[in-house]
Amino acid sequence: MHDVVEKVLVSEEDIVKRSMELGKQISDDYRKTGKAPLLVALLKGSVPFLAELIKHIDLDIQFDFMDVSSYEGTESIGDIKIVKDLDCSVKGVPILLVEDIVDTGRTLKEVTRLLKNKGASDVKVVSLLDKPDRRVVDITADYVGFEIPNEFVVGFGLDYDQHYRNLPYIGVLKPEVYK
Ligand code: IMP
């Protein structure tokens, strides 16, 4: 499967190393607040990052999933729809949203608004990747793994039409894959 990849942008080793750093920072920050967060991972892209990150969070956290993705091919679609909502109540709960990538920022802005409306006491965001050049709404993740240039990437959870999520690194596909 690796023959579809033109170049590796972020290696598996660097993702693990950065997840350790983020986990430590998140543990330190929330320890100060006296309340562990509920991690809310956005399906499906954030699953590998969630799995790596939680190993390095030294707090008694819980996690849940939401599915709000509306991404097809390489272009974002304006409207965000809730495909799967949370199983538990978030009233008075501090939430740490776990995302694979912040692109236009629309998904995170909408989900943050929704969780605050449901009564979450606080909503923060951790994202493995950030593509700041693509931002169309005003949102910044509180914790970012890596800033990347404006290129479509796959791997470590990120897909192209549901493929290549299981690549163990972040890579750019060869142009012929899109034909
Ligand atoms: P946003 O609402 O435009 O910020 O889109 C966020 C979602 O778009 C992410 O959770 C990804 O599922 C998807 N996405 C954005 N950029 C990429 C990419 O380069 N590769 C794969 N999926 C992407």
CSV table of N, CA, C and O in Angstrom, one decimal, residues 124-172:
chain,number,residue,atom,x,y,z
A,124,LYS,N,-12.2,22.6,24.9
A,124,LYS,CA,-10.8,22.9,24.4
A,124,LYS,C,-10.6,21.9,23.2
A,124,LYS,O,-11.3,20.9,23.1
A,125,VAL,N,-9.6,22.1,22.4
A,125,VAL,CA,-9.4,21.3,21.2
A,125,VAL,C,-7.9,20.8,21.1
A,125,VAL,O,-7.0,21.6,21.3
A,126,VAL,N,-7.7,19.5,20.9
A,126,VAL,CA,-6.4,19.0,20.5
A,126,VAL,C,-6.5,18.4,19.1
A,126,VAL,O,-7.4,17.6,18.9
A,127,SER,N,-5.6,18.9,18.2
A,127,SER,CA,-5.6,18.3,16.9
A,127,SER,C,-4.2,17.9,16.5
A,127,SER,O,-3.2,18.5,16.8
A,128,LEU,N,-4.2,16.7,15.9
A,128,LEU,CA,-2.9,16.2,15.4
A,128,LEU,C,-2.3,17.1,14.4
A,128,LEU,O,-1.1,17.4,14.5
A,129,LEU,N,-3.1,17.6,13.5
A,129,LEU,CA,-2.6,18.5,12.4
A,129,LEU,C,-3.3,19.8,12.3
A,129,LEU,O,-4.5,19.8,12.7
A,130,ASP,N,-2.7,20.8,11.8
A,130,ASP,CA,-3.3,22.1,11.6
A,130,ASP,C,-2.8,22.6,10.2
A,130,ASP,O,-1.6,22.6,10.0
A,131,LYS,N,-3.8,23.0,9.4
A,131,LYS,CA,-3.5,23.6,8.1
A,131,LYS,C,-4.0,25.1,8.2
A,131,LYS,O,-5.0,25.4,7.7
A,132,PRO,N,-3.2,26.0,8.8
A,132,PRO,CA,-3.7,27.3,9.0
A,132,PRO,C,-4.0,28.1,7.7
A,132,PRO,O,-4.9,28.9,7.7
A,133,ASP,N,-3.3,27.8,6.6
A,133,ASP,CA,-3.6,28.5,5.4
A,133,ASP,C,-5.0,28.3,4.8
A,133,ASP,O,-5.4,29.0,4.0
A,134,ARG,N,-5.6,27.2,5.3
A,134,ARG,CA,-7.0,26.9,4.7
A,134,ARG,C,-8.1,27.4,5.6
A,134,ARG,O,-9.3,27.2,5.2
A,135,ARG,N,-7.8,28.1,6.7
A,135,ARG,CA,-8.8,28.5,7.6
A,135,ARG,C,-9.8,29.5,7.0
A,135,ARG,O,-9.4,30.5,6.4
A,136,VAL,N,-11.1,29.3,7.2
A,136,VAL,CA,-12.1,30.2,6.7
A,136,VAL,C,-13.0,30.7,7.9
A,136,VAL,O,-13.7,31.7,7.8
A,137,VAL,N,-12.9,30.1,9.0
A,137,VAL,CA,-13.6,30.6,10.2
A,137,VAL,C,-12.5,30.8,11.3
A,137,VAL,O,-11.5,30.1,11.3
A,138,ASP,N,-12.9,31.6,12.3
A,138,ASP,CA,-11.9,32.0,13.3
A,138,ASP,C,-11.9,31.0,14.4
A,138,ASP,O,-12.8,31.0,15.3
A,139,ILE,N,-11.0,30.1,14.4
A,139,ILE,CA,-10.8,29.1,15.4
A,139,ILE,C,-9.4,28.6,15.5
A,139,ILE,O,-8.7,28.5,14.5
A,140,THR,N,-8.9,28.5,16.8
A,140,THR,CA,-7.6,27.9,16.9
A,140,THR,C,-7.6,26.8,17.9
A,140,THR,O,-8.3,26.9,18.9
A,141,ALA,N,-6.9,25.7,17.6
A,141,ALA,CA,-6.8,24.6,18.5
A,141,ALA,C,-5.9,25.0,19.7
A,141,ALA,O,-5.0,25.7,19.5
A,142,ASP,N,-6.3,24.5,20.9
A,142,ASP,CA,-5.5,24.8,22.1
A,142,ASP,C,-4.2,24.0,22.1
A,142,ASP,O,-3.2,24.4,22.6
A,143,TYR,N,-4.2,22.8,21.5
A,143,TYR,CA,-3.0,21.9,21.4
A,143,TYR,C,-2.9,21.4,20.0
A,143,TYR,O,-3.9,20.8,19.5
A,144,VAL,N,-1.8,21.6,19.4
A,144,VAL,CA,-1.6,21.1,18.0
A,144,VAL,C,-0.3,20.3,17.9
A,144,VAL,O,0.7,20.6,18.5
A,145,GLY,N,-0.5,19.1,17.2
A,145,GLY,CA,0.7,18.3,17.0
A,145,GLY,C,1.7,18.9,16.0
A,145,GLY,O,2.8,19.2,16.4
A,146,PHE,N,1.2,19.1,14.8
A,146,PHE,CA,2.1,19.6,13.7
A,146,PHE,C,1.3,20.6,12.8
A,146,PHE,O,0.2,20.3,12.4
A,147,GLU,N,1.9,21.7,12.5
A,147,GLU,CA,1.4,22.6,11.4
A,147,GLU,C,1.9,22.1,10.1
A,147,GLU,O,3.1,21.8,10.0
A,148,ILE,N,1.0,22.0,9.1
A,148,ILE,CA,1.4,21.4,7.8
A,148,ILE,C,1.0,22.4,6.7
A,148,ILE,O,0.1,23.2,6.9
A,149,PRO,N,1.7,22.4,5.6
A,149,PRO,CA,1.3,23.3,4.5
A,149,PRO,C,0.0,22.8,3.9
A,149,PRO,O,-0.6,21.8,4.2
A,150,ASN,N,-0.5,23.6,2.9
A,150,ASN,CA,-1.8,23.4,2.3
A,150,ASN,C,-1.7,22.2,1.3
A,150,ASN,O,-1.7,22.5,0.1
A,151,GLU,N,-1.6,21.0,1.8
A,151,GLU,CA,-1.5,19.8,0.9
A,151,GLU,C,-2.5,18.8,1.5
A,151,GLU,O,-2.7,18.7,2.7
A,152,PHE,N,-3.2,18.1,0.6
A,152,PHE,CA,-4.1,17.0,1.1
A,152,PHE,C,-3.3,15.8,1.6
A,152,PHE,O,-2.4,15.3,0.8
A,153,VAL,N,-3.5,15.4,2.8
A,153,VAL,CA,-2.7,14.4,3.4
A,153,VAL,C,-3.6,13.2,3.8
A,153,VAL,O,-4.8,13.3,4.0
A,154,VAL,N,-2.9,12.0,3.9
A,154,VAL,CA,-3.6,10.8,4.4
A,154,VAL,C,-2.7,10.1,5.4
A,154,VAL,O,-1.6,10.4,5.6
A,155,GLY,N,-3.4,9.1,6.1
A,155,GLY,CA,-2.6,8.3,7.0
A,155,GLY,C,-2.9,8.7,8.5
A,155,GLY,O,-3.4,9.8,8.8
A,156,PHE,N,-2.5,7.8,9.4
A,156,PHE,CA,-2.8,8.0,10.8
A,156,PHE,C,-4.2,8.5,11.1
A,156,PHE,O,-4.5,9.4,11.9
A,157,GLY,N,-5.2,7.9,10.4
A,157,GLY,CA,-6.6,8.2,10.6
A,157,GLY,C,-7.2,9.0,9.4
A,157,GLY,O,-8.4,8.9,9.1
A,158,LEU,N,-6.3,9.8,8.7
A,158,LEU,CA,-6.9,10.6,7.6
A,158,LEU,C,-7.0,9.8,6.4
A,158,LEU,O,-6.2,9.0,6.0
A,159,ASP,N,-8.1,10.1,5.7
A,159,ASP,CA,-8.5,9.3,4.5
A,159,ASP,C,-8.5,10.1,3.2
A,159,ASP,O,-8.7,11.3,3.2
A,160,TYR,N,-8.5,9.3,2.1
A,160,TYR,CA,-9.0,9.8,0.8
A,160,TYR,C,-10.1,8.9,0.4
A,160,TYR,O,-9.8,7.7,0.1
A,161,ASP,N,-11.3,9.4,0.4
A,161,ASP,CA,-12.5,8.5,0.1
A,161,ASP,C,-12.5,7.2,0.9
A,161,ASP,O,-12.7,6.1,0.3
A,162,GLN,N,-12.2,7.3,2.2
A,162,GLN,CA,-12.2,6.2,3.2
A,162,GLN,C,-11.0,5.3,3.1
A,162,GLN,O,-10.9,4.4,3.8
A,163,HIS,N,-10.1,5.6,2.2
A,163,HIS,CA,-8.9,4.7,2.0
A,163,HIS,C,-7.7,5.3,2.8
A,163,HIS,O,-7.6,6.5,3.0
A,164,TYR,N,-6.7,4.5,3.0
A,164,TYR,CA,-5.4,4.9,3.5
A,164,TYR,C,-5.3,5.4,5.0
A,164,TYR,O,-4.3,5.9,5.4
A,165,ARG,N,-6.4,5.2,5.7
A,165,ARG,CA,-6.5,5.6,7.1
A,165,ARG,C,-5.4,4.9,8.0
A,165,ARG,O,-5.0,5.3,9.0
A,166,ASN,N,-5.1,3.6,7.5
A,166,ASN,CA,-4.2,2.8,8.4
A,166,ASN,C,-2.7,3.0,8.0
A,166,ASN,O,-1.9,2.3,8.6
A,167,LEU,N,-2.4,3.9,7.2
A,167,LEU,CA,-0.9,4.2,7.0
A,167,LEU,C,-0.4,4.7,8.3
A,167,LEU,O,-1.1,5.6,9.0
A,168,PRO,N,0.7,4.3,8.8
A,168,PRO,CA,1.2,4.6,10.1
A,168,PRO,C,1.9,6.0,10.2
A,168,PRO,O,2.4,6.4,11.3
A,169,TYR,N,1.9,6.8,9.1
A,169,TYR,CA,2.5,8.1,9.1
A,169,TYR,C,1.5,9.1,8.3
A,169,TYR,O,0.5,8.6,7.8
A,170,ILE,N,1.9,10.3,8.3
A,170,ILE,CA,1.1,11.3,7.5
A,170,ILE,C,1.8,11.5,6.2
A,170,ILE,O,3.0,11.9,6.2
A,171,GLY,N,1.1,11.2,5.1
A,171,GLY,CA,1.8,11.3,3.8
A,171,GLY,C,0.9,12.0,2.7
A,171,GLY,O,-0.3,12.3,3.0
A,172,VAL,N,1.6,12.3,1.6
A,172,VAL,CA,0.9,12.9,0.5
A,172,VAL,C,0.9,11.9,-0.6
A,172,VAL,O,1.9,11.2,-0.9
